[in-house]
PDB file of C-alpha atoms and ligand atoms in Angstrom:
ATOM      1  CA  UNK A  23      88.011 106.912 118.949  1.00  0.00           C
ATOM      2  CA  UNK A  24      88.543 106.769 115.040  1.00  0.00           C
ATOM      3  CA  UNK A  25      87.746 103.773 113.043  1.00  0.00           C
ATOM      4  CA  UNK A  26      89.888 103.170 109.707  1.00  0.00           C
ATOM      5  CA  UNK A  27      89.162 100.230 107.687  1.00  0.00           C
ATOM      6  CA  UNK A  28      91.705  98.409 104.696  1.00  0.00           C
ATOM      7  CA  UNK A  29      91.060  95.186 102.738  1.00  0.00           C
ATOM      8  CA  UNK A  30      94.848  94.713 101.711  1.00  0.00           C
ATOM      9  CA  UNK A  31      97.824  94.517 103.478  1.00  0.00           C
ATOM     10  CA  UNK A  32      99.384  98.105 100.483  1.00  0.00           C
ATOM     11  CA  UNK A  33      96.010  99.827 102.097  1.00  0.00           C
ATOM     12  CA  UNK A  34      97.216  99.169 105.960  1.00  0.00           C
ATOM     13  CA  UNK A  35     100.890 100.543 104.543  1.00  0.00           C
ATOM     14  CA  UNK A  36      99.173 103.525 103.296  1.00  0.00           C
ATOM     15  CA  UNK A  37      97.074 103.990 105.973  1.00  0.00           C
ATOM     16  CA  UNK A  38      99.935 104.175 108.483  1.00  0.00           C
ATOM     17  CA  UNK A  39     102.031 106.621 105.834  1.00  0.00           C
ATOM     18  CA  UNK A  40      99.358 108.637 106.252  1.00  0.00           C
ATOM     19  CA  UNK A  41     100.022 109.195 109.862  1.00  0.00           C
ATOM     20  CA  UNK A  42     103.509 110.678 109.228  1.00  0.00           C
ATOM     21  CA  UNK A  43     103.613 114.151 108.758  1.00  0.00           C
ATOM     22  CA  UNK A  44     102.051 113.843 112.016  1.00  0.00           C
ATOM     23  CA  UNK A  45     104.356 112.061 114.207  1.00  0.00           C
ATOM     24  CA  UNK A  46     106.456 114.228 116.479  1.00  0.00           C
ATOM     25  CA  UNK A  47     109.906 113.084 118.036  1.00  0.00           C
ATOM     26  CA  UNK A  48     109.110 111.043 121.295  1.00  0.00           C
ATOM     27  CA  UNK A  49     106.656 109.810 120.061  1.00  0.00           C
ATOM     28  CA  UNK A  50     105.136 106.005 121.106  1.00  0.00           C
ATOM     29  CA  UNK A  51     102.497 104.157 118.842  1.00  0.00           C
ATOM     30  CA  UNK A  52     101.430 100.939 120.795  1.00  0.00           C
ATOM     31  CA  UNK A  53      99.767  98.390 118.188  1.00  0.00           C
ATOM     32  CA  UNK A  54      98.039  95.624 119.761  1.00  0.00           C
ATOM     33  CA  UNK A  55      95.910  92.638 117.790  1.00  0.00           C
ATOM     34  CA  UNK A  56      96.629  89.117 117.254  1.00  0.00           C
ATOM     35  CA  UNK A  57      98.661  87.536 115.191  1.00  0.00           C
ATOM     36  CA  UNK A  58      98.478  88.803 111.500  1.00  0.00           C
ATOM     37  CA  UNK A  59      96.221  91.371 112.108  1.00  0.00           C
ATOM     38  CA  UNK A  60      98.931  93.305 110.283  1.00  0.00           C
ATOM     39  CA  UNK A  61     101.131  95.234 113.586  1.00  0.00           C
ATOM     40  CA  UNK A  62     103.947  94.983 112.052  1.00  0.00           C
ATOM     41  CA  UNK A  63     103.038  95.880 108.097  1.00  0.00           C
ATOM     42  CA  UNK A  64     101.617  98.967 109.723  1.00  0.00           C
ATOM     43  CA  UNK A  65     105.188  99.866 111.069  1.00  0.00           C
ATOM     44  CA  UNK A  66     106.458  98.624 107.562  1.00  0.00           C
ATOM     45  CA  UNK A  67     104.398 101.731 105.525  1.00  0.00           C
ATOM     46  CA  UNK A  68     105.334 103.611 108.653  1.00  0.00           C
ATOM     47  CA  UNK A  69     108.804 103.472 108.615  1.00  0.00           C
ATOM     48  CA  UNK A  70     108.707 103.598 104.534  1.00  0.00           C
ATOM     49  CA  UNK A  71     106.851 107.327 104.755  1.00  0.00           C
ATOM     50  CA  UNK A  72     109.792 108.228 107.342  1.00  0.00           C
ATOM     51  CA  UNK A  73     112.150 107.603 104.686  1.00  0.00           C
ATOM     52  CA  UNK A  74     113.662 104.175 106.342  1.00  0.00           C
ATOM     53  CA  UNK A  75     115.277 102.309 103.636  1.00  0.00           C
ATOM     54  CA  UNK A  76     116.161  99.274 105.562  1.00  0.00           C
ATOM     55  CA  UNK A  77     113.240  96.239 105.239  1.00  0.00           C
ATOM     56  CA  UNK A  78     111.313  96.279 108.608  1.00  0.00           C
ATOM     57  CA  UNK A  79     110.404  92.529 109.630  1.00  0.00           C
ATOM     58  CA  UNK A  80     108.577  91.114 112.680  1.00  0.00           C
ATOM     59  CA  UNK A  81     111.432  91.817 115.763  1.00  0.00           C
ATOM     60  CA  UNK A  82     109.729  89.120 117.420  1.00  0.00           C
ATOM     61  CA  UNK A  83     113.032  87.097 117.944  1.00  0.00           C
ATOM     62  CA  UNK A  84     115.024  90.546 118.629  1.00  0.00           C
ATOM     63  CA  UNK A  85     112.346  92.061 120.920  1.00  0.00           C
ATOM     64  CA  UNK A  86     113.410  95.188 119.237  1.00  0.00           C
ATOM     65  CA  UNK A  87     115.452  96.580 115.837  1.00  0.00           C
ATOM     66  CA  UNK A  88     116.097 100.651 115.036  1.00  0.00           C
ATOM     67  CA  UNK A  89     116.185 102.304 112.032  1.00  0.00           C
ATOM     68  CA  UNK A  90     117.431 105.380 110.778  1.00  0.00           C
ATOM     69  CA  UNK A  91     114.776 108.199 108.856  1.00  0.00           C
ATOM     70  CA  UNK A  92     113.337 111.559 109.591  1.00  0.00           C
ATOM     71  CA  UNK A  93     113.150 110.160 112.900  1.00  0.00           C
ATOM     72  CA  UNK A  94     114.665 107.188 113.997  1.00  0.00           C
ATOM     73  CA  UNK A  95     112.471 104.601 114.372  1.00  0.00           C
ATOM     74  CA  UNK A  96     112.544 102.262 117.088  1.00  0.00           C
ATOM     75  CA  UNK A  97     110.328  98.893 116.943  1.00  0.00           C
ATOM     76  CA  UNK A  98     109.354  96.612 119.772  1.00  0.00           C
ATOM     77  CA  UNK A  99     107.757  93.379 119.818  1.00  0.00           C
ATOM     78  CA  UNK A 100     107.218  92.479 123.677  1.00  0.00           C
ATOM     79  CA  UNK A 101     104.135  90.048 123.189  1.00  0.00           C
ATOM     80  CA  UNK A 102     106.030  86.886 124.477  1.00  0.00           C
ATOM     81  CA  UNK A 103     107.670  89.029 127.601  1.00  0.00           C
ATOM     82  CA  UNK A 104     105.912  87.750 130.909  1.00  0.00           C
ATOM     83  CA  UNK A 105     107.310  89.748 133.427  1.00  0.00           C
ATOM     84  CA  UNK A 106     107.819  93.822 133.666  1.00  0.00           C
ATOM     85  CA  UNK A 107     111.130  92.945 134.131  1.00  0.00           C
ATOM     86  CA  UNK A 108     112.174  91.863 131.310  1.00  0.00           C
ATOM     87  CA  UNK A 109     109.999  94.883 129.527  1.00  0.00           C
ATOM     88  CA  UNK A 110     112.528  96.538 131.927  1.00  0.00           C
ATOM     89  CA  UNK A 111     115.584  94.713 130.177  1.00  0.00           C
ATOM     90  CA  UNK A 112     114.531  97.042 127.217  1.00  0.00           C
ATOM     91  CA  UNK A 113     115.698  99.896 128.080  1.00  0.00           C
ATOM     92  CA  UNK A 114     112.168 101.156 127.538  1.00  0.00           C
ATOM     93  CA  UNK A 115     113.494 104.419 129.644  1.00  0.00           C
ATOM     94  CA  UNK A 116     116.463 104.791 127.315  1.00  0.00           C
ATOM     95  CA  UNK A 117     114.202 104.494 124.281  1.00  0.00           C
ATOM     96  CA  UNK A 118     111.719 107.048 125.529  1.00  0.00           C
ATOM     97  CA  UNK A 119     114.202 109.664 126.047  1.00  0.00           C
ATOM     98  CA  UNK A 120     115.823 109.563 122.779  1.00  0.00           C
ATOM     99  CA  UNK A 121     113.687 111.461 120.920  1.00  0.00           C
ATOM    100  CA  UNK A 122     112.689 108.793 117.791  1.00  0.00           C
ATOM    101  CA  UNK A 123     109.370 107.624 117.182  1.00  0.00           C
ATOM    102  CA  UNK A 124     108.535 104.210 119.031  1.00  0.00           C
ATOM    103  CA  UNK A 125     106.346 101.432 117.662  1.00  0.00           C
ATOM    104  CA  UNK A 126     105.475  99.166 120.139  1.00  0.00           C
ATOM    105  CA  UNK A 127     103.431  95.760 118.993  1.00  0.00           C
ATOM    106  CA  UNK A 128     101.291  93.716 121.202  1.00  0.00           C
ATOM    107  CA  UNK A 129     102.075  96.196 123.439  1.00  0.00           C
ATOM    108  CA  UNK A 130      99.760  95.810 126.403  1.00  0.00           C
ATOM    109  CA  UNK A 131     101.917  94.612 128.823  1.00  0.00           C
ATOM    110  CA  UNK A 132     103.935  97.642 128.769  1.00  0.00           C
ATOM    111  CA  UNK A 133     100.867 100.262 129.377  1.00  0.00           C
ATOM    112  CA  UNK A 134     102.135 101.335 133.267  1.00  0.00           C
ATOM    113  CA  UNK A 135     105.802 101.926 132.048  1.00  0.00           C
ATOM    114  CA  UNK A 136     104.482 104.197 128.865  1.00  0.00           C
ATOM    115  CA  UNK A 137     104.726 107.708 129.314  1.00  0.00           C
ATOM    116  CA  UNK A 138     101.129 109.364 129.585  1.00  0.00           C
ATOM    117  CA  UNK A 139     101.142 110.311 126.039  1.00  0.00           C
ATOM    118  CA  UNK A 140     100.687 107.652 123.425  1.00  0.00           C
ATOM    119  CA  UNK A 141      98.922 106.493 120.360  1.00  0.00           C
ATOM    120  CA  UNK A 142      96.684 103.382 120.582  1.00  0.00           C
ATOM    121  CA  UNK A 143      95.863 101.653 117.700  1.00  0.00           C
ATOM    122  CA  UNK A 144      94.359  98.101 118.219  1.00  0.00           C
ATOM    123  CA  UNK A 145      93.476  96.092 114.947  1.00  0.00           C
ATOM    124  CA  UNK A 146      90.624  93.790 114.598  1.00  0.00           C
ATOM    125  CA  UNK A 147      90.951  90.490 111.966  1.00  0.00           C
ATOM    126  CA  UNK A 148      88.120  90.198 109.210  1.00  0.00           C
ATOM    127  CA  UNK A 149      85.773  93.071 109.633  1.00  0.00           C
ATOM    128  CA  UNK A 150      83.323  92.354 107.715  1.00  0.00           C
ATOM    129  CA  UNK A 151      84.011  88.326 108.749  1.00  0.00           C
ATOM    130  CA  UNK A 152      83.725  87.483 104.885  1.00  0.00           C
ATOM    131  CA  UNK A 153      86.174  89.147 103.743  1.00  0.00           C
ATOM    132  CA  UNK A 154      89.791  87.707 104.747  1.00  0.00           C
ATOM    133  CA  UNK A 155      92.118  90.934 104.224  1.00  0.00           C
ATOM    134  CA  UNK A 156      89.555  93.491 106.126  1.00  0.00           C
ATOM    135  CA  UNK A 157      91.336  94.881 109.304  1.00  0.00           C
ATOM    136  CA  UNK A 158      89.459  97.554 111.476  1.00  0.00           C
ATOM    137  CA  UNK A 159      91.777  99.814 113.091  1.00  0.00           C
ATOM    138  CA  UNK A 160      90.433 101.495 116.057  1.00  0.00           C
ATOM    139  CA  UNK A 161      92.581 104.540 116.705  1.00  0.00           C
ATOM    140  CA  UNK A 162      92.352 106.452 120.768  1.00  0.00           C
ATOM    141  CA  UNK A 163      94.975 109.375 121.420  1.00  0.00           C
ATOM    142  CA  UNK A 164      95.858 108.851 124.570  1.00  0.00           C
ATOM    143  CA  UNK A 165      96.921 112.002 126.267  1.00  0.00           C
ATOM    144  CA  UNK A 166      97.100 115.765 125.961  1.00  0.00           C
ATOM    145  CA  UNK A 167      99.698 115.459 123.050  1.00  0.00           C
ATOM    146  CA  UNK A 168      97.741 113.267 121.094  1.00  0.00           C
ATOM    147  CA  UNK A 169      94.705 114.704 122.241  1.00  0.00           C
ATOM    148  CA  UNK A 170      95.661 117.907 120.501  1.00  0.00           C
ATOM    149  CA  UNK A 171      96.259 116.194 117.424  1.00  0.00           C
ATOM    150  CA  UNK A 172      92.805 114.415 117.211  1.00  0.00           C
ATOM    151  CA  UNK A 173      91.596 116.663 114.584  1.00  0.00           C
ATOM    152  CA  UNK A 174      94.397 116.025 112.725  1.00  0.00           C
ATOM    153  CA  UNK A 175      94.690 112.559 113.040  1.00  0.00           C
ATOM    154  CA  UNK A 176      90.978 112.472 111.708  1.00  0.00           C
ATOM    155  CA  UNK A 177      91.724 114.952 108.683  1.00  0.00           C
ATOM    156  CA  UNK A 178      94.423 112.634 107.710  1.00  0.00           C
ATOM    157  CA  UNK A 179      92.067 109.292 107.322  1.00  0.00           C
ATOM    158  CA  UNK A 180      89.288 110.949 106.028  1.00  0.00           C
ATOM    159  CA  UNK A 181      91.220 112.182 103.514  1.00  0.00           C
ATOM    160  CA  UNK A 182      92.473 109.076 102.699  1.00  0.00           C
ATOM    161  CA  UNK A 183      88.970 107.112 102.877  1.00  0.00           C
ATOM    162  CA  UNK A 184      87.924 109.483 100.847  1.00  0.00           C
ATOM    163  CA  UNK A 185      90.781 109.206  97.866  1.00  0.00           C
ATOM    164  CA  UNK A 186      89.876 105.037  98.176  1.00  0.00           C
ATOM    165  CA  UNK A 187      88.536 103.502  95.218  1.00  0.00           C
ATOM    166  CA  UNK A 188      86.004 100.676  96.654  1.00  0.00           C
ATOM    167  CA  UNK A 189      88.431  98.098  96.384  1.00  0.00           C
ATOM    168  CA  UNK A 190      90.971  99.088  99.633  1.00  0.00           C
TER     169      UNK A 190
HETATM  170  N1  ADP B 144      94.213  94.611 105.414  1.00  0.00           N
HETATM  171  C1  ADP B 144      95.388  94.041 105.763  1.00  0.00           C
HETATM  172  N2  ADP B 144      96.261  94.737 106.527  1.00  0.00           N
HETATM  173  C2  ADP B 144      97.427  94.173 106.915  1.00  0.00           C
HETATM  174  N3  ADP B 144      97.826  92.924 106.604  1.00  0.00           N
HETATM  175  C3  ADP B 144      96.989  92.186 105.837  1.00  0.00           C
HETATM  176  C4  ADP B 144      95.752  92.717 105.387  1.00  0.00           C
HETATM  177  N4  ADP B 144      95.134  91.763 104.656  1.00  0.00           N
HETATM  178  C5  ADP B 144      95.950  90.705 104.660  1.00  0.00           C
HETATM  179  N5  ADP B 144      97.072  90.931 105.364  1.00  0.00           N
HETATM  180  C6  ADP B 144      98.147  89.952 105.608  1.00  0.00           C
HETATM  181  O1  ADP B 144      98.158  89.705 107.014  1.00  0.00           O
HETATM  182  C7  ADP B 144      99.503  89.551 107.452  1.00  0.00           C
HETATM  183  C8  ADP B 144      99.843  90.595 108.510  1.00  0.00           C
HETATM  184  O2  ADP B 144     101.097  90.277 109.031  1.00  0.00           O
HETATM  185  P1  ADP B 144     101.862  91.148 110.101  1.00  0.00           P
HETATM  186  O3  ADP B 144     101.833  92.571 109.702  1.00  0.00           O
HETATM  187  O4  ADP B 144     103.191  90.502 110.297  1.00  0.00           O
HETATM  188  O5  ADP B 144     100.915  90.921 111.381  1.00  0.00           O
HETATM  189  P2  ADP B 144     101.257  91.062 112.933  1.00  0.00           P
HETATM  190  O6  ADP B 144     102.511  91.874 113.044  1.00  0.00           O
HETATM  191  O7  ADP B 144     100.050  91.755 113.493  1.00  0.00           O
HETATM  192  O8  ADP B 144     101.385  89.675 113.457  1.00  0.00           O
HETATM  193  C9  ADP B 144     100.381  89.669 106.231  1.00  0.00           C
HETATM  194  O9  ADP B 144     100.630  88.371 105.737  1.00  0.00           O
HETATM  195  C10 ADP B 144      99.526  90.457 105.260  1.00  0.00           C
HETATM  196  O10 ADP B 144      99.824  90.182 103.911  1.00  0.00           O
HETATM  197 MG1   MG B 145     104.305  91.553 114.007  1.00  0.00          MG
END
């Protein structure tokens, strides 16, 4: 489990660009935290480093939008989805075999129709509780492919701690 901290909303952006280089097609990143822990500005500095030009916003009305980069990017929001079913309604399957890389947010709920590979990133609010922009992101590969990639993935953010000034 990695543990990357930001204190603005550019440093979350920069932290997810970051991840990039990294991301493979097929690819699913399920972001969970609550609301305005910063999900979807994550996918925003995602998207950006994939060379999306398009503005990402919150799909929350949509359930899900695409965009075309080095990948295509497809972004979910299933948070107020009850039922499986209407995960279902998706076309989850479809999405999975298409060979983009798949942002999920609030994501839970969708766990037992993931594929066994995925990226887990859950964000906690105000870490350190006095200071309103700090997010925590806890980061778990789940899976052989991301397994493989756990040096990686921890190259990449202490690289970027380390090129922080204090104030991110
Ligand atoms: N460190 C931070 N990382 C991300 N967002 C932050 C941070 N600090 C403050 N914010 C603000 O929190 C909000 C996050 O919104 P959003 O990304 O839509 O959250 P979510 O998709 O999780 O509901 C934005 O208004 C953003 O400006
Ligand atoms: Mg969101």
């Amino acid at each position: 489990m990695l543990h990357v901290r930001t204190r603005s909303v550019e440093a979350t952006r920069q932290v997810a660009a970051a991840l990039e280089p990294l991301l493979r097609p097929g690819d699913v990143i399920l972001l969970s935290g609550d609301l305005g822990a910063g999900k979807t500005a994550f996918v925003q500095g995602l998207a950006a480093a994939l060379g999306v030009t398009e503005q990402v916003t919150s799909p929350t009305f949509t359930l899900a939008a695409s965009y075309e980069g080095r990948l295509r990017l497809h972004h979910l929001d299933v948070y107020r989805l009850d039922n499986l079913a209407e995960v279902l309604d998706l076309d989850l399957p479809e999405l999975l075999e298409d060979h983009a890389a798949i942002c999920i947010e609030w994501g839970e709920v969708v766990v037992p129709e993931l594929p066994r590979d995925f990226l887990r990133i859950r964000i906690q609010l105000g870490h350190p509780e006095d200071i309103e922009d700090a997010r925590v992101f806890e980061i778990e590969p789940i899976g052989p492919s991301w397994v493989s990639r756990s040096a990686e993935l921890t190259l990449v953010w202490t690289q970027w701690t380390a090129n922080q000034s204090g104030d991110l």
